[in-house]
Coordinates of C-alpha atoms in Angstrom, one line a residue:
M1 CA -29.5 67.2 28.6
N2 CA -33.1 68.3 29.0
S3 CA -33.5 70.1 32.3
N4 CA -37.0 68.8 32.9
P5 CA -36.7 66.6 36.1
M6 CA -39.1 64.0 34.7
Y7 CA -37.1 63.8 31.5
M8 CA -33.9 63.0 33.5
E9 CA -35.2 59.6 34.7
Y10 CA -33.5 57.6 32.0
V11 CA -29.8 57.2 32.1
D12 CA -29.9 55.1 28.9
D13 CA -31.6 58.1 27.2
A14 CA -29.2 60.7 28.6
D15 CA -25.6 61.9 28.1
P16 CA -22.9 59.4 29.1
Q17 CA -22.2 59.4 32.9
T18 CA -19.9 57.6 35.2
A19 CA -22.8 56.3 37.4
P20 CA -24.1 52.8 36.6
P21 CA -27.0 52.7 34.0
R22 CA -30.3 53.0 35.8
R23 CA -33.3 53.1 33.5
G24 CA -32.6 50.4 31.0
W25 CA -34.0 47.8 33.3
R26 CA -37.5 49.5 33.2
I27 CA -37.9 47.9 29.8
L28 CA -37.6 44.4 31.2
G29 CA -41.1 44.7 32.6
W30 CA -42.2 44.1 29.0
V31 CA -40.7 40.6 29.3
C32 CA -42.4 39.9 32.5
I33 CA -45.7 41.2 31.0
G34 CA -45.3 38.7 28.2
L35 CA -44.7 36.0 30.7
S36 CA -47.7 37.1 32.7
A37 CA -49.8 36.9 29.6
V38 CA -48.5 33.4 29.0
M39 CA -49.3 32.5 32.7
V40 CA -52.9 33.5 32.4
V41 CA -53.6 32.0 29.0
G42 CA -51.7 28.7 29.6
S43 CA -52.9 25.4 31.0
L44 CA -51.9 25.4 34.7
T45 CA -53.9 22.4 35.9
A46 CA -51.3 20.7 38.1
Y47 CA -51.7 23.1 41.0
G48 CA -49.9 21.0 43.5
L49 CA -46.7 21.0 41.4
Y50 CA -46.7 24.8 41.2
R51 CA -47.8 25.6 44.8
K52 CA -44.2 26.6 45.7
A53 CA -44.0 29.0 42.8
F54 CA -47.3 30.6 43.7
G55 CA -46.0 31.0 47.2
N56 CA -43.3 33.3 45.9
I57 CA -45.9 35.9 45.0
S58 CA -46.3 39.0 47.2
H59 CA -49.7 40.6 47.7
E60 CA -50.9 44.1 48.4
D61 CA -54.3 45.4 49.5
V62 CA -55.2 48.4 47.3
N63 CA -59.0 48.6 48.0
A64 CA -58.7 51.4 50.6
Q65 CA -56.6 53.5 48.3
L66 CA -58.9 53.1 45.3
G67 CA -62.1 54.0 47.2
P68 CA -65.7 53.4 46.1
N69 CA -66.0 55.7 43.1
R70 CA -64.8 53.4 40.3
P71 CA -66.1 52.6 36.8
K72 CA -68.8 50.0 36.5
K73 CA -67.9 46.6 35.0
L74 CA -69.9 46.2 31.8
N75 CA -68.9 42.7 30.7
S76 CA -67.3 39.5 31.8
A77 CA -63.8 40.4 30.4
M78 CA -60.8 40.5 32.7
N79 CA -58.6 43.6 32.8
I80 CA -55.2 43.1 34.5
L81 CA -52.8 46.1 34.9
I82 CA -49.2 45.0 34.5
L83 CA -46.6 47.3 36.0
G84 CA -42.8 47.2 35.8
S85 CA -41.2 48.7 38.9
D86 CA -37.7 50.1 38.9
T87 CA -37.2 49.7 42.6
R88 CA -33.6 49.4 43.7
E89 CA -34.4 47.6 47.0
G90 CA -32.7 44.4 47.9
S91 CA -30.8 42.7 45.1
N92 CA -32.1 45.2 42.5
A93 CA -29.7 47.7 44.0
K94 CA -26.8 46.5 41.7
Y95 CA -28.7 47.9 38.7
G96 CA -28.2 51.5 39.8
R97 CA -26.7 51.9 43.2
S98 CA -26.7 55.7 43.0
M99 CA -30.5 55.6 42.7
K100 CA -31.0 53.3 45.6
N101 CA -32.8 55.9 47.8
E102 CA -34.9 57.4 45.0
P103 CA -38.7 56.6 45.0
P104 CA -39.5 53.8 42.5
R105 CA -41.3 54.6 39.3
S106 CA -43.2 52.5 36.8
D107 CA -42.5 53.2 33.2
T108 CA -44.0 50.0 31.9
M109 CA -47.8 50.2 32.1
I110 CA -49.8 47.6 30.2
L111 CA -53.5 46.9 30.5
L112 CA -53.9 43.2 29.7
H113 CA -57.5 42.8 28.4
L114 CA -58.7 39.2 28.3
S115 CA -61.9 39.1 26.2
P116 CA -65.0 37.3 27.4
G117 CA -65.1 33.6 26.3
G118 CA -61.3 33.2 26.2
G119 CA -61.0 33.9 22.5
Q120 CA -58.5 36.7 22.5
A121 CA -56.3 38.9 24.6
M122 CA -54.8 42.4 24.1
G123 CA -51.9 44.1 25.8
I124 CA -52.5 47.9 25.7
S125 CA -49.4 50.0 26.3
F126 CA -49.5 53.4 28.0
P127 CA -46.3 55.4 27.0
R128 CA -44.2 56.7 29.9
D129 CA -44.3 60.2 28.5
L130 CA -48.1 60.4 28.2
M131 CA -49.5 63.6 29.6
I132 CA -52.8 63.2 31.4
R133 CA -55.1 64.7 34.1
M134 CA -53.9 63.1 37.3
P135 CA -56.6 62.2 39.9
A136 CA -55.9 62.7 43.6
C137 CA -54.3 59.6 45.1
R138 CA -53.9 58.2 48.6
T139 CA -50.5 56.9 49.6
K140 CA -50.0 53.7 51.6
D141 CA -49.5 55.7 54.8
G142 CA -52.8 57.5 54.3
R143 CA -51.6 60.9 52.9
T144 CA -53.4 62.4 49.9
I145 CA -51.5 63.5 46.8
P146 CA -53.6 66.3 45.2
A147 CA -55.0 66.1 41.7
S148 CA -53.2 67.8 38.8
S149 CA -54.6 69.1 35.6
R150 CA -51.4 68.1 33.7
A151 CA -48.9 65.4 34.8
Q152 CA -46.8 62.6 33.2
I153 CA -48.5 59.3 33.7
N154 CA -45.4 57.5 35.0
S155 CA -45.4 59.7 38.1
A156 CA -48.6 58.0 39.3
F157 CA -46.6 55.0 40.7
T158 CA -44.4 57.3 42.6
N159 CA -47.4 59.2 44.0
G160 CA -49.3 56.2 45.3
G161 CA -48.0 52.9 44.0
A162 CA -50.0 50.4 42.0
A163 CA -53.3 51.7 43.3
C164 CA -52.6 55.2 42.0
V165 CA -51.8 53.9 38.5
M166 CA -55.0 51.8 38.6
K167 CA -57.0 54.9 39.6
T168 CA -55.3 57.1 36.9
I169 CA -55.9 54.7 34.0
E170 CA -59.5 54.1 35.2
S171 CA -60.0 57.9 35.2
I172 CA -58.9 58.4 31.7
S173 CA -60.4 55.3 30.1
N174 CA -63.4 54.6 32.3
I175 CA -62.4 50.9 32.1
R176 CA -62.8 48.9 35.3
I177 CA -59.4 47.2 36.3
D178 CA -59.9 43.9 38.0
H179 CA -56.4 43.1 39.2
F180 CA -52.8 44.2 39.0
M181 CA -49.4 42.5 38.6
Q182 CA -46.2 44.3 39.5
V183 CA -42.8 43.0 38.6
D184 CA -39.2 44.1 39.1
F185 CA -36.4 42.9 36.9
N186 CA -34.2 40.4 38.6
G187 CA -35.8 37.4 37.0
F188 CA -35.4 38.6 33.4
K189 CA -32.4 36.5 32.4
S190 CA -33.8 33.4 34.1
I191 CA -37.1 33.9 32.1
T192 CA -35.4 34.1 28.8
N193 CA -33.3 31.1 29.7
A194 CA -36.3 29.1 30.8
V195 CA -38.0 29.4 27.4
G196 CA -34.8 28.5 25.6
G197 CA -34.2 32.0 24.2
V198 CA -36.4 34.4 22.3
P199 CA -36.2 34.9 18.5
V200 CA -35.4 38.4 17.3
C201 CA -34.6 40.0 13.9
L202 CA -32.1 42.9 13.5
P203 CA -32.4 45.1 10.4
K204 CA -28.6 45.9 10.6
D205 CA -25.4 45.1 12.5
V206 CA -25.4 46.6 16.0
N207 CA -22.5 47.4 18.2
D208 CA -23.8 49.7 20.9
P209 CA -21.5 50.5 23.8
K210 CA -24.3 51.8 26.1
S211 CA -26.3 48.5 26.1
K212 CA -23.3 46.3 25.2
L213 CA -25.4 44.8 22.4
R214 CA -23.2 43.3 19.6
L215 CA -25.2 41.3 17.0
S216 CA -25.0 41.0 13.3
K217 CA -27.9 41.7 10.9
G218 CA -30.6 39.0 10.7
K219 CA -32.3 36.5 12.9
H220 CA -31.0 35.4 16.3
N221 CA -32.2 33.4 19.3
I222 CA -31.1 35.4 22.3
Q223 CA -31.2 34.9 26.1
G224 CA -29.5 36.0 29.3
E225 CA -27.1 39.0 29.0
T226 CA -27.7 39.3 25.2
A227 CA -31.5 39.5 25.6
L228 CA -31.0 42.1 28.4
A229 CA -28.8 44.2 26.0
Y230 CA -31.4 43.9 23.2
V231 CA -34.3 45.2 25.3
R232 CA -32.2 48.1 26.6
V233 CA -30.8 49.3 23.4
R234 CA -32.2 52.6 22.0
H235 CA -29.7 54.5 20.0
G236 CA -28.3 51.5 18.2
L237 CA -31.5 50.5 16.6
G238 CA -34.4 52.4 15.0
D239 CA -34.8 56.2 15.1
G240 CA -33.8 56.6 18.7
S241 CA -37.3 57.5 19.9
D242 CA -39.1 55.8 22.8
T243 CA -42.1 55.0 20.6
D244 CA -39.8 53.1 18.2
R245 CA -38.3 51.2 21.1
I246 CA -41.8 50.3 22.4
K247 CA -42.6 48.6 19.1
R248 CA -39.5 46.6 19.4
Q249 CA -40.4 45.6 23.0
Q250 CA -43.9 44.6 21.8
K251 CA -42.3 42.3 19.2
F252 CA -40.0 40.8 21.9
M253 CA -42.9 40.3 24.2
G254 CA -45.0 38.7 21.5
A255 CA -42.1 36.4 20.5
L256 CA -41.6 35.4 24.1
A257 CA -45.3 34.5 24.4
N258 CA -45.3 32.7 21.0
K259 CA -42.3 30.7 22.0
A260 CA -43.8 29.6 25.3
M261 CA -47.2 28.8 23.8
S262 CA -45.9 26.9 20.8
A263 CA -42.7 25.3 21.9
G264 CA -44.1 23.0 24.5
V265 CA -43.2 25.1 27.5
L266 CA -46.7 25.2 28.9
S267 CA -47.2 21.5 28.5
N268 CA -43.8 20.5 30.0
P269 CA -44.0 20.6 33.8
R270 CA -40.3 21.0 34.3
K271 CA -40.0 23.9 31.8
L272 CA -43.1 25.6 33.1
L273 CA -42.0 25.3 36.7
S274 CA -38.7 26.9 35.8
L275 CA -40.5 29.7 34.0
M276 CA -42.9 30.3 36.8
N277 CA -40.2 30.3 39.5
A278 CA -38.3 32.9 37.5
A279 CA -41.3 35.2 37.2
T280 CA -43.0 34.8 40.6
K281 CA -40.0 35.6 42.6
S282 CA -40.4 39.3 41.5
L283 CA -44.2 39.4 41.3
T284 CA -46.6 41.4 43.5
T285 CA -50.4 41.3 42.9
D286 CA -53.5 42.6 44.6
E287 CA -54.8 40.4 47.4
E288 CA -57.8 39.3 45.3
L289 CA -55.6 37.8 42.6
T290 CA -55.0 34.6 44.4
P291 CA -53.5 31.4 42.9
Q292 CA -57.0 30.0 42.6
V293 CA -58.2 33.0 40.6
M294 CA -55.1 32.8 38.4
M295 CA -55.9 29.1 37.8
K296 CA -59.5 30.0 36.9
I297 CA -58.4 32.6 34.4
A298 CA -55.9 30.2 32.9
Q299 CA -58.5 27.5 32.5
G300 CA -60.9 29.9 30.8
M301 CA -58.2 30.9 28.3
Q302 CA -57.2 27.3 27.4
G303 CA -57.0 26.8 23.7
M304 CA -56.2 30.4 22.8
T305 CA -53.5 30.6 20.1
S306 CA -50.7 33.1 20.0
G307 CA -52.3 34.6 16.9
K308 CA -55.1 35.8 19.2
L309 CA -52.7 37.7 21.5
R310 CA -52.4 41.3 20.3
F311 CA -50.3 44.2 21.4
V312 CA -51.1 47.9 20.8
T313 CA -50.2 51.3 22.1
V314 CA -53.0 53.5 23.3
P315 CA -54.0 56.0 20.6
S316 CA -51.6 58.9 21.1
G317 CA -49.5 61.4 19.3
P318 CA -47.2 64.4 19.9
D319 CA -48.3 66.6 22.7
P320 CA -49.2 70.1 21.3
A321 CA -47.8 71.7 24.5
D322 CA -44.5 69.8 24.4
P323 CA -42.9 67.9 21.5
N324 CA -41.0 65.8 23.9
R325 CA -44.2 64.4 25.3
V326 CA -47.3 62.6 23.9
A327 CA -51.0 63.1 24.4
L328 CA -54.1 61.0 23.8
T329 CA -55.6 61.5 20.3
T330 CA -59.3 61.7 19.3
A331 CA -59.2 58.0 18.6
A332 CA -58.5 57.1 22.2
Q333 CA -62.1 57.4 23.6
P334 CA -63.7 55.2 20.9
F335 CA -60.9 52.7 21.5
F336 CA -61.6 52.7 25.2
A337 CA -65.3 52.3 24.5
S338 CA -64.6 49.1 22.5
I339 CA -62.6 47.7 25.4
R340 CA -65.4 48.6 27.9
N341 CA -68.1 47.0 25.7
D342 CA -66.2 43.9 24.5
K343 CA -69.0 41.4 24.4
T344 CA -69.1 37.8 25.3
V345 CA -68.1 35.8 22.2
P346 CA -71.3 34.2 20.9
T347 CA -71.7 30.5 21.2
E348 CA -71.5 28.5 18.0
P349 CA -74.8 27.5 16.4
K350 CA -76.2 24.2 17.5
P351 CA -75.7 21.2 15.1
G352 CA -78.4 21.3 12.5
S353 CA -78.7 25.0 12.5
S354 CA -79.0 26.6 9.0
K355 CA -76.6 29.5 9.9
I356 CA -73.0 28.8 9.2
P357 CA -70.7 30.5 11.9
P358 CA -67.8 32.7 10.7
S359 CA -65.3 30.1 12.1
Q360 CA -66.5 27.7 9.4
V361 CA -66.4 30.2 6.5
R362 CA -63.3 30.4 4.3
V363 CA -63.0 33.9 2.6
R364 CA -60.5 35.0 0.0
V365 CA -60.2 38.8 -0.3
Y366 CA -59.5 40.7 -3.5
N367 CA -58.7 44.4 -3.7
A368 CA -60.8 46.1 -6.5
S369 CA -61.1 49.4 -4.7
G370 CA -58.0 51.1 -6.1
I371 CA -56.8 51.8 -2.6
E372 CA -53.4 50.3 -1.7
G373 CA -53.5 47.8 1.1
Q374 CA -57.3 47.6 1.3
A375 CA -57.5 43.9 0.9
R376 CA -55.2 43.3 3.9
R377 CA -57.1 45.7 6.1
V378 CA -60.4 44.1 5.2
A379 CA -58.9 40.6 5.7
D380 CA -57.7 41.7 9.2
D381 CA -61.3 42.8 10.1
L382 CA -62.7 39.6 8.9
E383 CA -60.2 37.6 10.9
S384 CA -61.1 39.5 14.0
Q385 CA -64.7 38.4 13.5
G386 CA -63.6 34.8 13.3
F387 CA -63.5 34.1 9.6
Q388 CA -60.8 31.9 8.0
V389 CA -59.2 34.5 5.7
S390 CA -56.6 34.7 2.9
V391 CA -55.7 37.5 0.5
G392 CA -56.1 36.8 -3.2
G393 CA -54.4 40.0 -4.4
N394 CA -55.7 42.7 -6.8
A395 CA -58.7 42.6 -9.1
S396 CA -60.0 44.9 -11.8
T397 CA -61.2 48.2 -10.2
T398 CA -64.9 48.3 -9.5
T399 CA -67.2 50.6 -7.5
I400 CA -69.5 47.8 -6.2
T401 CA -68.3 45.3 -3.7
K402 CA -69.2 41.7 -4.8
V403 CA -69.4 38.3 -3.0
L404 CA -68.9 35.3 -5.2
Y405 CA -68.8 31.7 -4.0
G406 CA -67.3 28.4 -5.1
S407 CA -69.2 25.1 -5.2
G408 CA -70.8 24.2 -1.8
A409 CA -70.2 27.6 -0.3
D410 CA -73.6 29.3 -0.9
Q411 CA -74.6 29.2 2.8
Q412 CA -71.1 30.4 3.9
A413 CA -71.6 33.4 1.5
Q414 CA -74.8 34.3 3.3
T415 CA -72.9 34.5 6.6
L416 CA -70.5 37.0 5.0
T417 CA -73.0 39.2 3.2
A418 CA -75.0 39.6 6.4
L419 CA -72.0 41.6 7.8
I420 CA -71.5 43.9 4.8
P421 CA -73.5 47.2 5.1
S422 CA -74.1 47.4 1.3
K423 CA -75.7 44.0 1.4
P424 CA -74.4 42.6 -1.9
Q425 CA -76.2 39.7 -3.5
A426 CA -74.0 36.6 -3.4
A427 CA -73.5 34.9 -6.7
A428 CA -71.9 31.6 -7.8
R429 CA -68.4 32.0 -9.2
V430 CA -68.5 31.2 -12.9
R431 CA -64.7 30.6 -13.2
G432 CA -61.7 30.8 -11.0
G433 CA -63.5 29.8 -7.9
S434 CA -62.5 27.2 -5.3
P435 CA -64.8 24.6 -3.7
G436 CA -66.0 25.7 -0.3
V437 CA -64.4 29.2 -0.6
V438 CA -66.2 32.6 -0.7
D439 CA -64.5 35.4 -2.7
L440 CA -64.9 38.9 -1.5
I441 CA -64.2 41.5 -4.2
V442 CA -63.7 44.8 -2.3
G443 CA -65.0 47.8 -4.3
S444 CA -64.5 51.5 -3.7
D445 CA -68.0 51.6 -2.0
W446 CA -66.6 49.6 0.9
T447 CA -67.1 51.2 4.3
A448 CA -66.7 48.8 7.2
L449 CA -67.7 45.4 8.4
K450 CA -70.5 45.1 10.9
N451 CA -69.0 44.2 14.3
V452 CA -71.6 41.8 15.5
R453 CA -69.2 40.0 17.8
G454 CA -68.6 43.1 19.8
G455 CA -64.8 42.5 19.6
I456 CA -62.1 45.1 19.4
P457 CA -61.4 46.5 16.0
K458 CA -57.9 46.2 14.6
Q459 CA -55.7 49.1 15.7
D460 CA -53.0 50.9 13.6
G461 CA -49.6 49.4 14.3
E462 CA -50.9 46.5 16.4
I463 CA -48.6 43.4 16.7
K464 CA -49.7 39.8 17.1
A465 CA -47.6 37.3 19.0
N466 CA -47.3 35.0 16.0
D467 CA -46.2 37.8 13.6
D468 CA -43.1 37.3 11.5
I469 CA -40.3 38.6 13.7
C470 CA -38.7 40.4 10.7
K471 CA -41.9 42.1 9.7
G472 CA -41.4 45.9 9.7
T473 CA -37.7 45.8 10.6

């Protein structure tokens, strides 16, 4: 076993012991995060019905701990830090009695970014093993924990609770965090039961004695104890790394959100009340995140589909100083900048306007660049800008990117060409075209699409809530 004390936090990652498993429950914060995303994007209009559920929520004042020197807010986006606490207080003690007196940690840290205009949301994961510069933090009793030039990010919660995690992530990203949600794990089984189970897809048979997961290869709808075992398992699936397990947790969270958003849970008062009661009994927020604010956020996000709910891990890779840890890569700061500057989604042109908005443009993408997977990447970029996109496959290799349009799509083609840096001249499709469809033939000269919406570019390895659950397994 690794002698590093921070490494020894995870019984499910360590050698077998006689003590009850401790750290597997940290993963369940992902489930509550998925639920929190559902809560803030759902339609919660019947406030009176849910007043009791809202009353379950605990609140904490973090303003004094955060202090005045915080990043400026540059847009009207909402950034909510979601934390999974491993506290063993109260009824949580049964999930690791030998650790009851240890200080709690948070190894689930997700920044839930709700874009301006309610068009999309992104859950950004910060790995537990991420090494960062830790700012000085004030504890709840007024003591000061000194800054450190190198520390593991999950120790921030131990140092100063939610406020210290907020301050730490703000310091490395320069993103203003508006609120936090902190959950423990007792409501997990009730949550999965409330949505009628969560669909998962296993690449092989699993019989893992540590997590007690026993499932055959293929698709399953799991809840309760089985769902608990699935989110705990590490060595029975994948390569055994925490990054691999994070991807599986992201898929589970996305599937949970997709199930709730598409299966009538949010529109069924009884199901929604059961779901909210399961989550709010273990939920703590800042004092400013009142039920009224949550309702306002929910109303602003009405109509958002699960396909617009994305999950990513902050750009990171192996830490040069320690292969058992990770560090931010050079892609991290540009990514943080895109979050900080996420612009308000532009309003649709007024009726009668000559400009066709992307949402009314159907684009079919062909790969003529000779670069494998280029059509799919370009299609993802177009979709993030609001276009209706499909992939047409490969075409004869060409250097020059072309835009061809079917009958009745000449104006739609102009909307597309305006975003292509090489400014190709759109031409009518002589044969093989479809009415109302614009064909984009991606040549080897393709660079990138202009990002006029100010949205967040697609990230490597990102997962959407409506993705095929068997994709990548």
